[in-house]
CSV table of C-alpha atoms and ligand atoms in Angstrom, one decimal:
chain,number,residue,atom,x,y,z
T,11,UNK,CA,4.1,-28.5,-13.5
T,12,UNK,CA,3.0,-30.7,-10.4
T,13,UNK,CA,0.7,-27.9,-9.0
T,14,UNK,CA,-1.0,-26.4,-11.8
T,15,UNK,CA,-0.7,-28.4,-14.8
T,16,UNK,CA,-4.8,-29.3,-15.1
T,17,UNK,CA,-5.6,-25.6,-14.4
T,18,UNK,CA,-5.1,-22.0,-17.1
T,19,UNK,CA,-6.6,-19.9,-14.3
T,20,UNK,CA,-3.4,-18.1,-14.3
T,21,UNK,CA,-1.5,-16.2,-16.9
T,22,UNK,CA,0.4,-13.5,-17.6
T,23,UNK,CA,2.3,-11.9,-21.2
T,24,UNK,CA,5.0,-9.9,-19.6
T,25,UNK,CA,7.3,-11.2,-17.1
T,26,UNK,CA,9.3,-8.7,-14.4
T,27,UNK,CA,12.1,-10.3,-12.9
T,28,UNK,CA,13.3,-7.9,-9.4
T,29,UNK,CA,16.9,-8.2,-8.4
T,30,UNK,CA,18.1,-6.6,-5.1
T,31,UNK,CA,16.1,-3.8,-3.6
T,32,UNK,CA,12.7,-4.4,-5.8
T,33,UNK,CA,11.3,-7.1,-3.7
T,34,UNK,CA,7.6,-6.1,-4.7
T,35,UNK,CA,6.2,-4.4,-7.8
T,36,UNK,CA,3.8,-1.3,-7.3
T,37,UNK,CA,0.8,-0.4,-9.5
T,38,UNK,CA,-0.4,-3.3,-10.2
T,39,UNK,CA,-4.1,-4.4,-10.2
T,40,UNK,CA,-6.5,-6.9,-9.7
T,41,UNK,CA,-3.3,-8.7,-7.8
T,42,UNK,CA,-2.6,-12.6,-7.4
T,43,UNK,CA,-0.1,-14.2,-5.5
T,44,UNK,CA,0.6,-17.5,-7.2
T,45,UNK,CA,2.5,-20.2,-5.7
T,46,UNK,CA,3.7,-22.9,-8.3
T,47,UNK,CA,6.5,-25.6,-8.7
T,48,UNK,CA,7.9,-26.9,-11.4
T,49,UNK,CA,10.1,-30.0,-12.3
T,50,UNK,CA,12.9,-28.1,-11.3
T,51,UNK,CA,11.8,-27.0,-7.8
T,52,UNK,CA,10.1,-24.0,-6.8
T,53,UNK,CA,11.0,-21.0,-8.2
T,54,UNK,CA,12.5,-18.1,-5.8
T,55,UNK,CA,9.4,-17.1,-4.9
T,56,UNK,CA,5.7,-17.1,-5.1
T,57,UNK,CA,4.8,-15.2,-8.6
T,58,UNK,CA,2.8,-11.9,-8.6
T,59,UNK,CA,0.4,-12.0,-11.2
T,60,UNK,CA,-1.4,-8.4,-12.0
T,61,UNK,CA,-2.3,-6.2,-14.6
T,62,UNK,CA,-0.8,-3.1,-15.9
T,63,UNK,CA,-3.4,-1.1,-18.1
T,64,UNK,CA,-4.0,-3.8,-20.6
T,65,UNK,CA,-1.4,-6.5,-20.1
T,66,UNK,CA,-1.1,-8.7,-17.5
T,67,UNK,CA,2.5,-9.3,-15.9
T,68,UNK,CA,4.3,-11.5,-13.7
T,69,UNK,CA,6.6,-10.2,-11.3
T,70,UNK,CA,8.8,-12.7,-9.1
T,71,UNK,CA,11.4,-11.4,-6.6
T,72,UNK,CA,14.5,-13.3,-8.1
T,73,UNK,CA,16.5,-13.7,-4.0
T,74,UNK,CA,13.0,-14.4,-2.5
T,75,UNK,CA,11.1,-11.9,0.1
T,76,UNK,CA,13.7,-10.6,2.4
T,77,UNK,CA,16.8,-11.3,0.3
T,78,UNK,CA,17.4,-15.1,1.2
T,79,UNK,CA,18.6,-16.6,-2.1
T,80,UNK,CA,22.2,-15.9,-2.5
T,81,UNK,CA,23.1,-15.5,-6.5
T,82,UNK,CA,24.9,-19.0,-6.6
T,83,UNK,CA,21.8,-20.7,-5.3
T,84,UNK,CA,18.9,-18.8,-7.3
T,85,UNK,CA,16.5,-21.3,-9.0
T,86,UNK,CA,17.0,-20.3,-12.8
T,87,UNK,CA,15.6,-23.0,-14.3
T,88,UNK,CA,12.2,-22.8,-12.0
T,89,UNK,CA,12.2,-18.9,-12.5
T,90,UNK,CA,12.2,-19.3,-16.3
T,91,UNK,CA,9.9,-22.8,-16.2
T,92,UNK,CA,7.6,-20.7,-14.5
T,93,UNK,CA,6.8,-17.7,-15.7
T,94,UNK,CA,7.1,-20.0,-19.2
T,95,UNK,CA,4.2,-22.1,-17.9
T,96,UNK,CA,2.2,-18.8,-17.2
T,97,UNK,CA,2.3,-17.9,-20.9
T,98,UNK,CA,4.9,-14.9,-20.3
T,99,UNK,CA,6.6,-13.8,-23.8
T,100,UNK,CA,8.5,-11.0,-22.8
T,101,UNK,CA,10.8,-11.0,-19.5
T,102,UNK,CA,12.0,-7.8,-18.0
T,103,UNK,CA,15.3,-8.4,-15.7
T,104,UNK,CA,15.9,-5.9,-13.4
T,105,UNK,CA,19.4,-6.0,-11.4
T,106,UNK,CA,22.1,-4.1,-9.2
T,107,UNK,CA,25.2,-3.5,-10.7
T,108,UNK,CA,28.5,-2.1,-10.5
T,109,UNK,CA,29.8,0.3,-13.0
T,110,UNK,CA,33.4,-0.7,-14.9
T,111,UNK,CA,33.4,2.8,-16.0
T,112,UNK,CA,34.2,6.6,-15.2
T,113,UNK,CA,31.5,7.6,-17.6
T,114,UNK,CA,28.2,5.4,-15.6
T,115,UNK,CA,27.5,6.6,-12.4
T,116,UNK,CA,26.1,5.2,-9.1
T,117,UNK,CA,22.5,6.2,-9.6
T,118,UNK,CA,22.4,5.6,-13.4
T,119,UNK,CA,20.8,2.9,-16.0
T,120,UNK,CA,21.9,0.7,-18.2
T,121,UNK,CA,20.5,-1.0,-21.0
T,122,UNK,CA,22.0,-4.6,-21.6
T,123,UNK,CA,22.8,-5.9,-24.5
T,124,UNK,CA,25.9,-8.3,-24.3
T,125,UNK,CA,26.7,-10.7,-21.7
T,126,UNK,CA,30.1,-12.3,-20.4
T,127,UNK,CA,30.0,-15.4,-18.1
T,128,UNK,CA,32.9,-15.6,-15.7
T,129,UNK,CA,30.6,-17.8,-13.3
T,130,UNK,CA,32.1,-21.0,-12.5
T,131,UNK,CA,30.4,-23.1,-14.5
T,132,UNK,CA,28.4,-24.6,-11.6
T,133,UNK,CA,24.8,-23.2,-12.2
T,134,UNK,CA,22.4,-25.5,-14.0
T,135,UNK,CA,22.7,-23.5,-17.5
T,136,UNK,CA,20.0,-25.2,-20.1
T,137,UNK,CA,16.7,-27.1,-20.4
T,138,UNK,CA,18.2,-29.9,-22.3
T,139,UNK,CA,20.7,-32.9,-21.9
T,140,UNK,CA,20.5,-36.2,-20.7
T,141,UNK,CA,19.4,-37.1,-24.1
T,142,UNK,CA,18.6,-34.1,-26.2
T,143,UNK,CA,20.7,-32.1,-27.3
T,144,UNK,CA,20.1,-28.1,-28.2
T,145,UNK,CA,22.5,-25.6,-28.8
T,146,UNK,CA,20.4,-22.1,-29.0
T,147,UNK,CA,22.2,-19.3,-30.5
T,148,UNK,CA,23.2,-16.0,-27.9
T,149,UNK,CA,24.9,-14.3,-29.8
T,150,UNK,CA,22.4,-11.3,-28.8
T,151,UNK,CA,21.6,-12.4,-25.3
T,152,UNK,CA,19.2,-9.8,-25.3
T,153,UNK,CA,15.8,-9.0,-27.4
T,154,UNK,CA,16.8,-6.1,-29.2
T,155,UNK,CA,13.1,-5.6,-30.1
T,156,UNK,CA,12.1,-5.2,-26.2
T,157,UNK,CA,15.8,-3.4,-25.5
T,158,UNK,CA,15.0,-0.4,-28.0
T,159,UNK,CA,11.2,0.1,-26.4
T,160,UNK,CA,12.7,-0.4,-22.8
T,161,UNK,CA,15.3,1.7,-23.9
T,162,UNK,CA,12.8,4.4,-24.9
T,163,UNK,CA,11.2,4.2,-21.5
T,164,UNK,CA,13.7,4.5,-19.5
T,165,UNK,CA,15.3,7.7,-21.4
T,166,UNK,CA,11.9,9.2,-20.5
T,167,UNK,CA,11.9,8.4,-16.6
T,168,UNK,CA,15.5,8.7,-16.3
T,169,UNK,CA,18.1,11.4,-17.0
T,170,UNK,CA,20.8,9.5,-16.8
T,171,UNK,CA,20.6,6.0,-19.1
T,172,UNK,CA,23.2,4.2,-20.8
T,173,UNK,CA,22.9,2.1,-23.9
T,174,UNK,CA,24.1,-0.4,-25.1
T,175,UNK,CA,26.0,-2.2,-22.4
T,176,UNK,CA,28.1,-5.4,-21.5
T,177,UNK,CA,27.2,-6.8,-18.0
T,178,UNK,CA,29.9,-9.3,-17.0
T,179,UNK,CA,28.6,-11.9,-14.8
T,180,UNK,CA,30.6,-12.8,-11.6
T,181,UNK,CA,29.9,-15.8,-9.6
T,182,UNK,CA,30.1,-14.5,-6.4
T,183,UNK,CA,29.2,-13.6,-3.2
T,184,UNK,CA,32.5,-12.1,-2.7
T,185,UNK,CA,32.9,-8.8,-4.5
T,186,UNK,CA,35.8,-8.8,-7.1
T,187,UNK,CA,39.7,-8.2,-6.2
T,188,UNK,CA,41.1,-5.0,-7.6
T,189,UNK,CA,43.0,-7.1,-10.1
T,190,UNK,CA,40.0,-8.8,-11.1
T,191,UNK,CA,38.1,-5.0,-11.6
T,192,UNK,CA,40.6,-3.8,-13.5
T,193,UNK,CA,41.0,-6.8,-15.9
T,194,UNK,CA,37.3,-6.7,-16.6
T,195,UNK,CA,37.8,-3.3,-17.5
T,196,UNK,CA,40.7,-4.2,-19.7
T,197,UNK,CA,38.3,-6.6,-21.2
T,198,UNK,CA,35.9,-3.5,-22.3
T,199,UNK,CA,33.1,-4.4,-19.9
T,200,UNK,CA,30.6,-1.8,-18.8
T,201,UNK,CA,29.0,-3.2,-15.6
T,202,UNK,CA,29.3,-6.4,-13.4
T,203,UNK,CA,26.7,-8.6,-12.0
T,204,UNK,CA,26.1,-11.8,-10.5
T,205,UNK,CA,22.4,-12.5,-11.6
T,206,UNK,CA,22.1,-12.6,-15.5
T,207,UNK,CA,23.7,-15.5,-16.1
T,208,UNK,CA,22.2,-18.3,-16.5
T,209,UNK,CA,18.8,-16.7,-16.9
T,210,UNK,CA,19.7,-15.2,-20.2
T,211,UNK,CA,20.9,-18.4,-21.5
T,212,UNK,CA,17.7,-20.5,-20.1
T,213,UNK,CA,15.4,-17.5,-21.5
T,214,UNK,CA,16.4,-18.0,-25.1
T,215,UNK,CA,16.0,-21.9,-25.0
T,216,UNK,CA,13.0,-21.2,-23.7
T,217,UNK,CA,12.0,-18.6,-26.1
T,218,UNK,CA,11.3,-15.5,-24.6
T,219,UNK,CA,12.2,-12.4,-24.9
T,220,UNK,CA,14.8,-11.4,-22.5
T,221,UNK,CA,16.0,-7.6,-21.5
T,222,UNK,CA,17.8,-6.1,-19.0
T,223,UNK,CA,17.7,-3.1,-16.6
T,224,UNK,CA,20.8,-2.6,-14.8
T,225,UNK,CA,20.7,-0.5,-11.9
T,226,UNK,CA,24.1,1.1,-11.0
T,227,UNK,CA,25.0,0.8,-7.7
T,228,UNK,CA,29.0,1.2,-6.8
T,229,UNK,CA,31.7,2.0,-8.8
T,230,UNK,CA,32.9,-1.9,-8.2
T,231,UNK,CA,36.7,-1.5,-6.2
T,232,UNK,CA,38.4,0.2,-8.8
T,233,UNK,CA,37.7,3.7,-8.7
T,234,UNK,CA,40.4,5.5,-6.7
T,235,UNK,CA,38.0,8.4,-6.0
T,236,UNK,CA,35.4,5.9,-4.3
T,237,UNK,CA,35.1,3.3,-1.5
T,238,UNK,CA,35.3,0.2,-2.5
T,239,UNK,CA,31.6,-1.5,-2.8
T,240,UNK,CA,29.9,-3.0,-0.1
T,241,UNK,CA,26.7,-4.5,0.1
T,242,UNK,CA,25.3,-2.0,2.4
T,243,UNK,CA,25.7,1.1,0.5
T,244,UNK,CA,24.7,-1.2,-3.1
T,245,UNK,CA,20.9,-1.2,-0.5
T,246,UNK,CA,21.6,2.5,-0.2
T,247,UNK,CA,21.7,3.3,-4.1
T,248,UNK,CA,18.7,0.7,-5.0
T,249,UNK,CA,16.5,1.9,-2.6
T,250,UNK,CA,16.7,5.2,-4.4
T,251,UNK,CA,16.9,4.1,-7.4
T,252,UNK,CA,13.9,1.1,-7.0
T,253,UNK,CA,11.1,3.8,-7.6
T,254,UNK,CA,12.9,4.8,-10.7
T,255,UNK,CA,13.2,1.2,-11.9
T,256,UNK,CA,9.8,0.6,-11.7
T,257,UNK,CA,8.6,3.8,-13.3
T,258,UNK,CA,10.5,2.9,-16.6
T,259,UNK,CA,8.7,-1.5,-16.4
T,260,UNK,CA,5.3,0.4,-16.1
T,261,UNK,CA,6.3,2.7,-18.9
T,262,UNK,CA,7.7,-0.1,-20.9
T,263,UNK,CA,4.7,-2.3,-20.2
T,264,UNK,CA,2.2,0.8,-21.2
T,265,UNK,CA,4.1,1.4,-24.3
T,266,UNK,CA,4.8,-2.2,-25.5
T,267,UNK,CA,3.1,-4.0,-28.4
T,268,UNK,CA,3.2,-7.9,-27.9
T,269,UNK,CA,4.3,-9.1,-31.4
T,270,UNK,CA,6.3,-11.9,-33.1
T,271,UNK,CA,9.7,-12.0,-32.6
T,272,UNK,CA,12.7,-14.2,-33.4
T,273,UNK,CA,12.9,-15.3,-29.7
T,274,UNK,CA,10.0,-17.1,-29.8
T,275,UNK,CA,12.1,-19.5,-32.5
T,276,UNK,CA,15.3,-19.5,-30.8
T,277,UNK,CA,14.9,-23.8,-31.1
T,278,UNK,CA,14.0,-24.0,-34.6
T,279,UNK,CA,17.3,-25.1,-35.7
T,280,UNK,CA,18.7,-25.5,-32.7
T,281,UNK,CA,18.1,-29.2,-31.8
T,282,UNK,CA,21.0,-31.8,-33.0
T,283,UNK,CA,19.3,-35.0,-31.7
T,284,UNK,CA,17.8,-37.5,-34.0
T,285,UNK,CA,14.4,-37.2,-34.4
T,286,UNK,CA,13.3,-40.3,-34.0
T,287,UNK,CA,15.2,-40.5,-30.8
T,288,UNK,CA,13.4,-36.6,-29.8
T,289,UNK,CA,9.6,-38.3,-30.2
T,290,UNK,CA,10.7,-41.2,-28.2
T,291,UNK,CA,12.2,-38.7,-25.4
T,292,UNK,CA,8.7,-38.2,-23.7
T,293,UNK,CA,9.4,-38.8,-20.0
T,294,UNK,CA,12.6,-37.4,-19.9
T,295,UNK,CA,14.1,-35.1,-18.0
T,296,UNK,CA,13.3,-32.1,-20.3
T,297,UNK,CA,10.3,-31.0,-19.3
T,298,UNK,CA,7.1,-31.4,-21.5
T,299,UNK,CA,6.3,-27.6,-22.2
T,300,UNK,CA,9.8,-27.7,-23.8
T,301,UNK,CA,9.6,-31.2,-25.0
T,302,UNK,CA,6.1,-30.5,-27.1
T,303,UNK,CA,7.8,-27.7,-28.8
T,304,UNK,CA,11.2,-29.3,-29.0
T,305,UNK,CA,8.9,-32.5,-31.1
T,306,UNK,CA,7.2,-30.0,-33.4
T,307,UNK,CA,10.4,-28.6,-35.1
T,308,UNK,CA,12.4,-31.6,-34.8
W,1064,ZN,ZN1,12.6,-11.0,-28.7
């Protein structure tokens, strides 16, 4: 961390990442705009650092201020290295999608808990390489700790949530194909996305809790009853639904308990590289807040 790294003036426990339509987080006091970079760049967007009641949050606008970061191009690894850096346990990932099914409604919530990558491979994806090799489990991409409180919140701000749910995560810009809809229904998915991925798989190697709010926004192109989605009526939808959204994060952020959770361990048996070879990696390209941790249970 270039900017920062002699400095703790800044920190935050909960992290709140905004997906399209929450560009800025209200409610929150005693408000810091904090601009970092890390070794992998800048992340999307200065960080808002505030506090909520008792805990202090970090809220970072995931396409930048004024929607200018286009899903392919989103800085995951900054984003993640970041709000790391700032001492954030728990992130909150807040998204628009569109609904795979007649049951979830433009206007409703969803509460992730499975993932399915049909990206293109192409996003940087993980911490490690280039010497050190990880493999984290995600079997549960998402904190089911944080899920059942965040669930809790919503159900109380909301009167229409889903839960669980399996976001499948598209690569994008282009909007799916009716053939591709419908085989992603076939497949059993619930809603579809182009933001999760990688930042649930970068959030687990980088031990922090990771949830997700899902935002319904379209019935996709499958539903004969309904236009097919387009980006304009996706701003429509959030817009309503952004106040809502952030009702349920200040809930969930009143109602919370920081705690210990198996997240914060996802690299305890997760590193394959000969030791010897991990205390001698110093340098490399994994960056030292993950190297330091990665040398301790090595
Ligand atoms: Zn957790």
């Amino acid at each position: 961390m270039r900017n920062a790294e002699s400095t703790t003036l800044h920190s935050a426990d909960i992290g709140i990442i905004g997906g399209s339509g929450l560009y800025e987080f209200e409610g929150l006091k005693d408000v810091q705009k904090v601009t970092l970079n890390t070794p992998y760049g800048a992340p999307s967007d200065p960080l808002v650092l505030g506090k909520l009641g008792d805990r202090s949050v970090a809220f970072l606008a995931r396409h930048g201020a004024g929607h200018r970061i286009a899903p392919s191009d989103i800085p995951a690894r900054a984003n993640l290295y970041a709000l790391k850096y700032l001492g954030v346990q728990e992130v909150i990932s807040v998204g628009a999608v569109g609904s795979l099914r007649g049951d979830i409604a433009p206007g409703d919530i969803v509460i992730l808990d499975q993932l399915i990558d049909h990206t293109r491979g192409t996003r940087p994806a993980s911490f490690f390489g280039d010497g050190l090799v990880a493999h984290v489990s995600l079997a549960d991409p998402y904190c089911g700790r944080v899920r059942s409180t965040l669930g809790r919140a919503a159900a109380r701000e909301h009167p229409a949530v889903h839960e669980p749910g399996t976001y499948c995560c598209i690569e994008g810009p282009q909007f799916s194909t009716r053939a591709e809809s419908e085989l992603y229904r076939s497949w059993g998915m619930d809603v579809i996305g182009m933001t999760a991925l990688p930042e649930a798989r970068l959030a687990r190697e980088a031990e922090l809790c990771y949830a997700g709010l899902a935002l319904v926004t379209d019935y996709d192109c499958w539903h004969p009853g309904h236009d097919a989605v387009d980006a304009r009526s996706v701003a429509e939808v959030m817009a309503s639904n952004v106040d809502a959204a952030q009702r349920i994060v200040r809930r969930y952020v009143e109602q919370s308990q920081p705690g210990p959770c198996p997240c914060h361990r996802a690299l305890d048996n997760a590193l394959l590289t000969d030791s010897q070879l991990v205390s001698g990696a110093a340098g490399e390209p994994v960056p030292s807040l993950l190297l330091e941790r990665v040398t301790r249970v090595a």
